[in-house]
Structure formats: structure tokens, C-alpha cells
């Protein structure tokens, strides 16, 4: 029997939708910017300074302003601080409306029918990530005690100590465990250096970094491909 551990953001729900809805609310639907490209830039700038937020060197509100302002600058689109703050408020409102992707519901139901041990590992502030988990109602399939949030634990992906803690708490082995996530840097690297199996759910079709010693066991672009892989593993 395999164990299935899931990331949250852009893995079990589409993180682009609340971003796009917030942008359309603040800046208008007629804007010619390509939303997925803008979103990816925003995540890049968020990741660039996230460690400073964790260390208390940058207020979270400042990071929110920085990431959308810098992302838009890359597309020659300038906004005011107030517009950045308005966007963040709209983004947070829309994040409370997130739902599990239908294909993920099917995978979770399949995992439960197989009596697979299932869990969650997600990076981010404890309260913020817990809100997402609650809104997604993912604990209908995954027990609350199988949920691991970096902000609550004290270290984050790709730190292999986080994966080791999950192994210990769930009484599982890395060799029998598949981690499913969207981030190469956090999920693929974290899982593989911890000795886990890894399925990279690469919806955004990112390129695998050059000269990396870490490689996913499988790379899929959607939930249908993911379910097929999982069914073939059992």
C-alpha cells in the first residue's frame, strides 16, 4: 500500500483563479496582461522575499505590496501602493472562496477507497494555511492530525526535517510514500532529498532546472494523468 501526501497551493486547488478574479476586480477585465504569466511572476517575487518574512525582517503586508508591484513592473505596468493594497484585500477575499478541483476530489476518494494513508504538507503561516484547508474541506478525506503546516511546525519545505517529522508522526516510510506538489524547488527537491517518491503536478508547464541532482519520479500536467499514475502504482 502506498502513502499519498499532498501539497495545498496550486496542487489541490487552482491558485490562479482567486488571483485573476482579484485583478479583474481592481484593474478591470479589459486589461491586456496575460494572467498566468503575471501570476507566475508574482509567485517568483513572493518566493524571493518569503524567507525574510519568516525571519521577521519584512512585514507580511510589505511582501504583499512588493510581489504584485514588482510583477507588474516586469510588464511595464505601474501601480500605486494603495492599488497594491486593494488588490491584496480582493485577493484574500477570493482566497476564502476556493474549492477543491473536481479531479482532486476523485483522487482523494480513490485514495480513501484504497485505505491509503493520506496527509498534507504545506508551507505558509499557520492561520492562513489552516483557513485554506478549512475552506477546501479537505479534512473530509484527510484526518486533521495528518495535516502539517510549516508555520506551526517551525521549519518548511524543502527542509528534509519536515518530511522526517511526517514519517515519524504517521508511521510511514519514504520508500512507500508519494508526495504530490507543484513546486520544483520546495516539493520535488524536498521530497527527493528526504528519500520519498515524488509526483510533480506541473500544471504551469515549468521547465525542470538544469544540473539539478533531484528529479521527480513522475511529472503530470493535470489530475487525470495523476489518477492514472496512482492507479497503475497499486
PDB file of C-alpha atoms in Angstrom:
ATOM      1  CA  UNK A   1       0.000   0.000   0.000  1.00  0.00           C
ATOM      2  CA  UNK A   2       1.272   3.462  -0.921  1.00  0.00           C
ATOM      3  CA  UNK A   3       1.022   6.621   1.149  1.00  0.00           C
ATOM      4  CA  UNK A   4      -0.129   9.860  -0.506  1.00  0.00           C
ATOM      5  CA  UNK A   5       0.920  13.229   0.901  1.00  0.00           C
ATOM      6  CA  UNK A   6      -0.324  16.396  -0.817  1.00  0.00           C
ATOM      7  CA  UNK A   7       0.787  19.994  -1.110  1.00  0.00           C
ATOM      8  CA  UNK A   8      -2.057  22.541  -0.972  1.00  0.00           C
ATOM      9  CA  UNK A   9      -1.389  25.653  -3.076  1.00  0.00           C
ATOM     10  CA  UNK A  10      -1.789  25.107  -6.821  1.00  0.00           C
ATOM     11  CA  UNK A  11      -1.973  21.372  -6.190  1.00  0.00           C
ATOM     12  CA  UNK A  12      -5.425  20.623  -4.803  1.00  0.00           C
ATOM     13  CA  UNK A  13      -6.982  23.909  -5.992  1.00  0.00           C
ATOM     14  CA  UNK A  14      -6.258  26.374  -8.787  1.00  0.00           C
ATOM     15  CA  UNK A  15      -4.338  29.238  -7.209  1.00  0.00           C
ATOM     16  CA  UNK A  16      -4.639  31.318 -10.377  1.00  0.00           C
ATOM     17  CA  UNK A  17      -8.424  31.791 -10.126  1.00  0.00           C
ATOM     18  CA  UNK A  18      -8.573  33.952  -6.956  1.00  0.00           C
ATOM     19  CA  UNK A  19      -5.591  35.929  -8.289  1.00  0.00           C
ATOM     20  CA  UNK A  20      -7.263  36.552 -11.653  1.00  0.00           C
ATOM     21  CA  UNK A  21     -10.618  37.424 -10.081  1.00  0.00           C
ATOM     22  CA  UNK A  22      -8.914  39.917  -7.746  1.00  0.00           C
ATOM     23  CA  UNK A  23      -7.007  41.510 -10.621  1.00  0.00           C
ATOM     24  CA  UNK A  24     -10.177  41.894 -12.694  1.00  0.00           C
ATOM     25  CA  UNK A  25     -11.956  43.475  -9.720  1.00  0.00           C
ATOM     26  CA  UNK A  26      -9.256  46.110  -9.126  1.00  0.00           C
ATOM     27  CA  UNK A  27      -7.858  46.748 -12.602  1.00  0.00           C
ATOM     28  CA  UNK A  28     -10.669  45.671 -14.946  1.00  0.00           C
ATOM     29  CA  UNK A  29     -11.232  42.693 -17.220  1.00  0.00           C
ATOM     30  CA  UNK A  30     -10.212  44.649 -20.319  1.00  0.00           C
ATOM     31  CA  UNK A  31      -6.575  44.712 -19.234  1.00  0.00           C
ATOM     32  CA  UNK A  32      -4.390  43.001 -21.888  1.00  0.00           C
ATOM     33  CA  UNK A  33      -1.993  41.374 -19.413  1.00  0.00           C
ATOM     34  CA  UNK A  34      -1.666  37.580 -19.588  1.00  0.00           C
ATOM     35  CA  UNK A  35      -2.832  36.430 -16.181  1.00  0.00           C
ATOM     36  CA  UNK A  36      -0.876  33.195 -15.881  1.00  0.00           C
ATOM     37  CA  UNK A  37       2.399  34.922 -16.775  1.00  0.00           C
ATOM     38  CA  UNK A  38       1.658  37.685 -14.270  1.00  0.00           C
ATOM     39  CA  UNK A  39       0.745  35.169 -11.588  1.00  0.00           C
ATOM     40  CA  UNK A  40       3.996  33.244 -12.114  1.00  0.00           C
ATOM     41  CA  UNK A  41       5.955  36.491 -11.789  1.00  0.00           C
ATOM     42  CA  UNK A  42       4.083  37.314  -8.611  1.00  0.00           C
ATOM     43  CA  UNK A  43       4.961  33.914  -7.125  1.00  0.00           C
ATOM     44  CA  UNK A  44       8.601  34.446  -8.130  1.00  0.00           C
ATOM     45  CA  UNK A  45       8.795  37.719  -6.217  1.00  0.00           C
ATOM     46  CA  UNK A  46       6.872  36.234  -3.297  1.00  0.00           C
ATOM     47  CA  UNK A  47       9.333  33.343  -3.037  1.00  0.00           C
ATOM     48  CA  UNK A  48      12.243  35.791  -3.371  1.00  0.00           C
ATOM     49  CA  UNK A  49      11.454  37.521  -0.084  1.00  0.00           C
ATOM     50  CA  UNK A  50       9.412  34.917   1.807  1.00  0.00           C
ATOM     51  CA  UNK A  51      12.410  33.871   3.914  1.00  0.00           C
ATOM     52  CA  UNK A  52      12.670  37.479   5.131  1.00  0.00           C
ATOM     53  CA  UNK A  53       9.043  37.367   6.263  1.00  0.00           C
ATOM     54  CA  UNK A  54       9.677  34.107   8.118  1.00  0.00           C
ATOM     55  CA  UNK A  55      12.681  35.658   9.875  1.00  0.00           C
ATOM     56  CA  UNK A  56      10.710  38.773  10.806  1.00  0.00           C
ATOM     57  CA  UNK A  57      12.850  41.003   8.591  1.00  0.00           C
ATOM     58  CA  UNK A  58       9.949  42.079   6.339  1.00  0.00           C
ATOM     59  CA  UNK A  59       6.312  42.633   7.370  1.00  0.00           C
ATOM     60  CA  UNK A  60       3.916  40.364   5.516  1.00  0.00           C
ATOM     61  CA  UNK A  61       1.937  43.383   4.281  1.00  0.00           C
ATOM     62  CA  UNK A  62       5.119  44.785   2.720  1.00  0.00           C
ATOM     63  CA  UNK A  63       5.762  41.465   0.970  1.00  0.00           C
ATOM     64  CA  UNK A  64       2.234  41.568  -0.482  1.00  0.00           C
ATOM     65  CA  UNK A  65       2.840  45.036  -1.924  1.00  0.00           C
ATOM     66  CA  UNK A  66       6.292  44.090  -3.193  1.00  0.00           C
ATOM     67  CA  UNK A  67       5.279  40.959  -5.092  1.00  0.00           C
ATOM     68  CA  UNK A  68       2.398  42.429  -7.119  1.00  0.00           C
ATOM     69  CA  UNK A  69       4.203  45.742  -7.723  1.00  0.00           C
ATOM     70  CA  UNK A  70       7.378  44.063  -8.963  1.00  0.00           C
ATOM     71  CA  UNK A  71       5.457  41.550 -11.071  1.00  0.00           C
ATOM     72  CA  UNK A  72       3.530  44.323 -12.808  1.00  0.00           C
ATOM     73  CA  UNK A  73       6.722  46.354 -13.278  1.00  0.00           C
ATOM     74  CA  UNK A  74       8.065  43.473 -15.362  1.00  0.00           C
ATOM     75  CA  UNK A  75       5.145  44.056 -17.732  1.00  0.00           C
ATOM     76  CA  UNK A  76       5.711  47.841 -17.788  1.00  0.00           C
ATOM     77  CA  UNK A  77       2.608  48.370 -15.674  1.00  0.00           C
ATOM     78  CA  UNK A  78       2.974  50.679 -12.669  1.00  0.00           C
ATOM     79  CA  UNK A  79       0.585  50.795  -9.737  1.00  0.00           C
ATOM     80  CA  UNK A  80       0.328  52.807  -6.537  1.00  0.00           C
ATOM     81  CA  UNK A  81       0.774  51.413  -3.046  1.00  0.00           C
ATOM     82  CA  UNK A  82      -2.976  51.831  -2.474  1.00  0.00           C
ATOM     83  CA  UNK A  83      -3.775  49.805  -5.601  1.00  0.00           C
ATOM     84  CA  UNK A  84      -1.424  47.069  -4.402  1.00  0.00           C
ATOM     85  CA  UNK A  85      -3.171  47.056  -1.026  1.00  0.00           C
ATOM     86  CA  UNK A  86      -6.599  46.988  -2.676  1.00  0.00           C
ATOM     87  CA  UNK A  87      -5.510  44.085  -4.847  1.00  0.00           C
ATOM     88  CA  UNK A  88      -4.271  42.155  -1.807  1.00  0.00           C
ATOM     89  CA  UNK A  89      -7.580  42.652   0.005  1.00  0.00           C
ATOM     90  CA  UNK A  90      -9.527  41.441  -3.025  1.00  0.00           C
ATOM     91  CA  UNK A  91      -7.127  38.505  -3.387  1.00  0.00           C
ATOM     92  CA  UNK A  92      -7.613  37.483   0.243  1.00  0.00           C
ATOM     93  CA  UNK A  93     -11.401  37.733  -0.140  1.00  0.00           C
ATOM     94  CA  UNK A  94     -11.320  35.474  -3.185  1.00  0.00           C
ATOM     95  CA  UNK A  95      -8.990  33.020  -1.469  1.00  0.00           C
ATOM     96  CA  UNK A  96     -11.792  32.333   1.016  1.00  0.00           C
ATOM     97  CA  UNK A  97     -13.911  31.122  -1.927  1.00  0.00           C
ATOM     98  CA  UNK A  98     -11.512  28.411  -3.109  1.00  0.00           C
ATOM     99  CA  UNK A  99     -12.768  24.882  -3.766  1.00  0.00           C
ATOM    100  CA  UNK A 100     -11.097  21.555  -4.419  1.00  0.00           C
ATOM    101  CA  UNK A 101     -10.664  20.746  -8.085  1.00  0.00           C
ATOM    102  CA  UNK A 102     -13.115  18.007  -9.172  1.00  0.00           C
ATOM    103  CA  UNK A 103     -10.240  15.775 -10.272  1.00  0.00           C
ATOM    104  CA  UNK A 104      -8.600  16.108  -6.859  1.00  0.00           C
ATOM    105  CA  UNK A 105     -11.851  15.094  -5.147  1.00  0.00           C
ATOM    106  CA  UNK A 106     -11.845  11.979  -7.298  1.00  0.00           C
ATOM    107  CA  UNK A 107      -8.240  11.206  -6.346  1.00  0.00           C
ATOM    108  CA  UNK A 108      -8.920  11.708  -2.646  1.00  0.00           C
ATOM    109  CA  UNK A 109     -11.974   9.462  -2.824  1.00  0.00           C
ATOM    110  CA  UNK A 110      -9.925   6.832  -4.661  1.00  0.00           C
ATOM    111  CA  UNK A 111      -7.136   7.052  -2.066  1.00  0.00           C
ATOM    112  CA  UNK A 112      -9.634   6.634   0.739  1.00  0.00           C
ATOM    113  CA  UNK A 113     -11.179   3.605  -1.008  1.00  0.00           C
ATOM    114  CA  UNK A 114      -7.693   2.069  -1.183  1.00  0.00           C
ATOM    115  CA  UNK A 115      -7.140   2.669   2.544  1.00  0.00           C
ATOM    116  CA  UNK A 116      -4.079   4.740   1.661  1.00  0.00           C
ATOM    117  CA  UNK A 117      -2.523   6.820   4.413  1.00  0.00           C
ATOM    118  CA  UNK A 118      -3.035  10.396   3.212  1.00  0.00           C
ATOM    119  CA  UNK A 119      -1.705  13.664   4.564  1.00  0.00           C
ATOM    120  CA  UNK A 120      -0.845  17.291   3.851  1.00  0.00           C
ATOM    121  CA  UNK A 121       2.438  19.207   3.969  1.00  0.00           C
ATOM    122  CA  UNK A 122       2.148  22.894   3.166  1.00  0.00           C
ATOM    123  CA  UNK A 123       4.362  25.940   3.592  1.00  0.00           C
ATOM    124  CA  UNK A 124       3.000  29.176   4.977  1.00  0.00           C
ATOM    125  CA  UNK A 125       1.705  30.935   8.092  1.00  0.00           C
ATOM    126  CA  UNK A 126      -0.272  28.566  10.310  1.00  0.00           C
ATOM    127  CA  UNK A 127      -3.553  30.502  10.447  1.00  0.00           C
ATOM    128  CA  UNK A 128      -3.508  31.414   6.739  1.00  0.00           C
ATOM    129  CA  UNK A 129      -2.928  27.858   5.537  1.00  0.00           C
ATOM    130  CA  UNK A 130      -5.419  26.450   8.034  1.00  0.00           C
ATOM    131  CA  UNK A 131      -8.084  28.775   6.636  1.00  0.00           C
ATOM    132  CA  UNK A 132      -7.427  27.343   3.175  1.00  0.00           C
ATOM    133  CA  UNK A 133      -7.623  23.767   4.445  1.00  0.00           C
ATOM    134  CA  UNK A 134     -10.912  24.561   6.204  1.00  0.00           C
ATOM    135  CA  UNK A 135     -12.376  26.325   3.157  1.00  0.00           C
ATOM    136  CA  UNK A 136     -11.393  23.412   0.909  1.00  0.00           C
ATOM    137  CA  UNK A 137     -12.977  20.944   3.373  1.00  0.00           C
ATOM    138  CA  UNK A 138     -10.122  18.583   2.608  1.00  0.00           C
ATOM    139  CA  UNK A 139     -10.354  17.035   6.063  1.00  0.00           C
ATOM    140  CA  UNK A 140     -13.383  15.138   4.797  1.00  0.00           C
ATOM    141  CA  UNK A 141     -10.779  12.824   3.266  1.00  0.00           C
ATOM    142  CA  UNK A 142      -7.590  13.559   5.200  1.00  0.00           C
ATOM    143  CA  UNK A 143      -7.597  13.439   9.014  1.00  0.00           C
ATOM    144  CA  UNK A 144      -6.834  16.695  10.806  1.00  0.00           C
ATOM    145  CA  UNK A 145      -3.920  15.057  12.622  1.00  0.00           C
ATOM    146  CA  UNK A 146      -2.326  14.253   9.231  1.00  0.00           C
ATOM    147  CA  UNK A 147      -2.012  17.952   8.387  1.00  0.00           C
ATOM    148  CA  UNK A 148       1.431  19.590   8.678  1.00  0.00           C
ATOM    149  CA  UNK A 149       1.816  23.370   8.235  1.00  0.00           C
ATOM    150  CA  UNK A 150       5.317  24.835   8.217  1.00  0.00           C
ATOM    151  CA  UNK A 151       4.279  27.942  10.160  1.00  0.00           C
ATOM    152  CA  UNK A 152       3.058  25.767  13.012  1.00  0.00           C
ATOM    153  CA  UNK A 153       5.986  23.341  12.988  1.00  0.00           C
ATOM    154  CA  UNK A 154       8.869  25.803  12.729  1.00  0.00           C
ATOM    155  CA  UNK A 155      10.623  24.671   9.551  1.00  0.00           C
ATOM    156  CA  UNK A 156       9.476  24.489   5.954  1.00  0.00           C
ATOM    157  CA  UNK A 157       9.912  22.654   2.682  1.00  0.00           C
ATOM    158  CA  UNK A 158      12.367  21.767   1.240  1.00  0.00           C
ATOM    159  CA  UNK A 159      13.916  21.099   4.682  1.00  0.00           C
ATOM    160  CA  UNK A 160      14.044  17.316   4.981  1.00  0.00           C
ATOM    161  CA  UNK A 161      13.435  17.603   8.733  1.00  0.00           C
ATOM    162  CA  UNK A 162       9.813  18.402   7.895  1.00  0.00           C
ATOM    163  CA  UNK A 163       9.458  15.222   5.849  1.00  0.00           C
ATOM    164  CA  UNK A 164      11.186  13.196   8.560  1.00  0.00           C
ATOM    165  CA  UNK A 165       8.716  14.537  11.129  1.00  0.00           C
ATOM    166  CA  UNK A 166       5.791  13.473   8.944  1.00  0.00           C
ATOM    167  CA  UNK A 167       7.280   9.984   8.569  1.00  0.00           C
ATOM    168  CA  UNK A 168       7.568   9.695  12.336  1.00  0.00           C
ATOM    169  CA  UNK A 169       4.119  11.100  13.112  1.00  0.00           C
ATOM    170  CA  UNK A 170       2.284   9.000  10.507  1.00  0.00           C
ATOM    171  CA  UNK A 171       4.457   5.906  10.953  1.00  0.00           C
ATOM    172  CA  UNK A 172       5.282   5.691   7.245  1.00  0.00           C
ATOM    173  CA  UNK A 173       8.455   5.152   5.223  1.00  0.00           C
ATOM    174  CA  UNK A 174       9.704   7.421   2.467  1.00  0.00           C
ATOM    175  CA  UNK A 175      10.178   4.488   0.090  1.00  0.00           C
ATOM    176  CA  UNK A 176       6.419   3.786   0.205  1.00  0.00           C
ATOM    177  CA  UNK A 177       5.330   7.429   0.145  1.00  0.00           C
ATOM    178  CA  UNK A 178       4.477   9.646  -2.822  1.00  0.00           C
ATOM    179  CA  UNK A 179       4.482  13.388  -2.342  1.00  0.00           C
ATOM    180  CA  UNK A 180       2.316  15.328  -4.800  1.00  0.00           C
ATOM    181  CA  UNK A 181       3.066  19.011  -5.331  1.00  0.00           C
ATOM    182  CA  UNK A 182       3.552  21.783  -7.882  1.00  0.00           C
ATOM    183  CA  UNK A 183       6.809  23.449  -6.811  1.00  0.00           C
ATOM    184  CA  UNK A 184      10.077  22.025  -8.076  1.00  0.00           C
ATOM    185  CA  UNK A 185      12.186  23.898  -5.521  1.00  0.00           C
ATOM    186  CA  UNK A 186      10.047  23.086  -2.493  1.00  0.00           C
ATOM    187  CA  UNK A 187       8.241  19.876  -3.374  1.00  0.00           C
ATOM    188  CA  UNK A 188      10.460  17.919  -5.751  1.00  0.00           C
ATOM    189  CA  UNK A 189      13.712  18.863  -4.020  1.00  0.00           C
ATOM    190  CA  UNK A 190      12.233  18.456  -0.549  1.00  0.00           C
ATOM    191  CA  UNK A 191      10.689  15.052  -1.177  1.00  0.00           C
ATOM    192  CA  UNK A 192      13.614  13.572  -3.087  1.00  0.00           C
ATOM    193  CA  UNK A 193      16.306  14.675  -0.647  1.00  0.00           C
ATOM    194  CA  UNK A 194      14.171  13.133   2.105  1.00  0.00           C
ATOM    195  CA  UNK A 195      14.115   9.811   0.258  1.00  0.00           C
ATOM    196  CA  UNK A 196      10.453   9.994  -0.772  1.00  0.00           C
ATOM    197  CA  UNK A 197       8.857   9.257  -4.128  1.00  0.00           C
ATOM    198  CA  UNK A 198       7.666  12.370  -5.936  1.00  0.00           C
ATOM    199  CA  UNK A 199       4.941  13.201  -8.447  1.00  0.00           C
ATOM    200  CA  UNK A 200       5.364  16.692  -9.851  1.00  0.00           C
ATOM    201  CA  UNK A 201       1.934  18.141 -10.705  1.00  0.00           C
ATOM    202  CA  UNK A 202       3.249  20.668 -13.197  1.00  0.00           C
ATOM    203  CA  UNK A 203       0.109  22.469 -14.410  1.00  0.00           C
ATOM    204  CA  UNK A 204       2.021  25.601 -15.370  1.00  0.00           C
ATOM    205  CA  UNK A 205       4.474  23.592 -17.518  1.00  0.00           C
ATOM    206  CA  UNK A 206       7.579  24.894 -15.769  1.00  0.00           C
ATOM    207  CA  UNK A 207      10.967  23.765 -17.042  1.00  0.00           C
ATOM    208  CA  UNK A 208      12.955  21.428 -14.835  1.00  0.00           C
ATOM    209  CA  UNK A 209      16.075  23.231 -13.552  1.00  0.00           C
ATOM    210  CA  UNK A 210      19.319  22.409 -15.322  1.00  0.00           C
ATOM    211  CA  UNK A 211      22.018  20.481 -13.446  1.00  0.00           C
ATOM    212  CA  UNK A 212      19.792  19.520 -10.529  1.00  0.00           C
ATOM    213  CA  UNK A 213      20.528  16.210  -8.798  1.00  0.00           C
ATOM    214  CA  UNK A 214      16.833  15.852  -7.958  1.00  0.00           C
ATOM    215  CA  UNK A 215      14.212  14.561 -10.378  1.00  0.00           C
ATOM    216  CA  UNK A 216      10.560  13.646  -9.883  1.00  0.00           C
ATOM    217  CA  UNK A 217       9.561  10.017 -10.294  1.00  0.00           C
ATOM    218  CA  UNK A 218       6.656  11.197 -12.441  1.00  0.00           C
ATOM    219  CA  UNK A 219       5.641  14.502 -14.000  1.00  0.00           C
ATOM    220  CA  UNK A 220       1.968  15.119 -14.831  1.00  0.00           C
ATOM    221  CA  UNK A 221       0.101  18.192 -16.038  1.00  0.00           C
ATOM    222  CA  UNK A 222      -3.405  17.518 -14.731  1.00  0.00           C
ATOM    223  CA  UNK A 223      -5.441  15.455 -12.298  1.00  0.00           C
ATOM    224  CA  UNK A 224      -6.492  12.904 -14.919  1.00  0.00           C
ATOM    225  CA  UNK A 225      -2.870  11.992 -15.600  1.00  0.00           C
ATOM    226  CA  UNK A 226      -2.217  11.924 -11.863  1.00  0.00           C
ATOM    227  CA  UNK A 227      -5.057   9.492 -11.158  1.00  0.00           C
ATOM    228  CA  UNK A 228      -3.881   7.176 -13.939  1.00  0.00           C
ATOM    229  CA  UNK A 229      -0.366   7.125 -12.472  1.00  0.00           C
ATOM    230  CA  UNK A 230      -1.668   6.360  -8.993  1.00  0.00           C
ATOM    231  CA  UNK A 231      -3.969   3.587 -10.189  1.00  0.00           C
ATOM    232  CA  UNK A 232      -1.071   1.961 -12.015  1.00  0.00           C
ATOM    233  CA  UNK A 233       1.043   2.009  -8.863  1.00  0.00           C
ATOM    234  CA  UNK A 234      -1.334  -0.230  -6.949  1.00  0.00           C
TER     235      UNK A 234
END
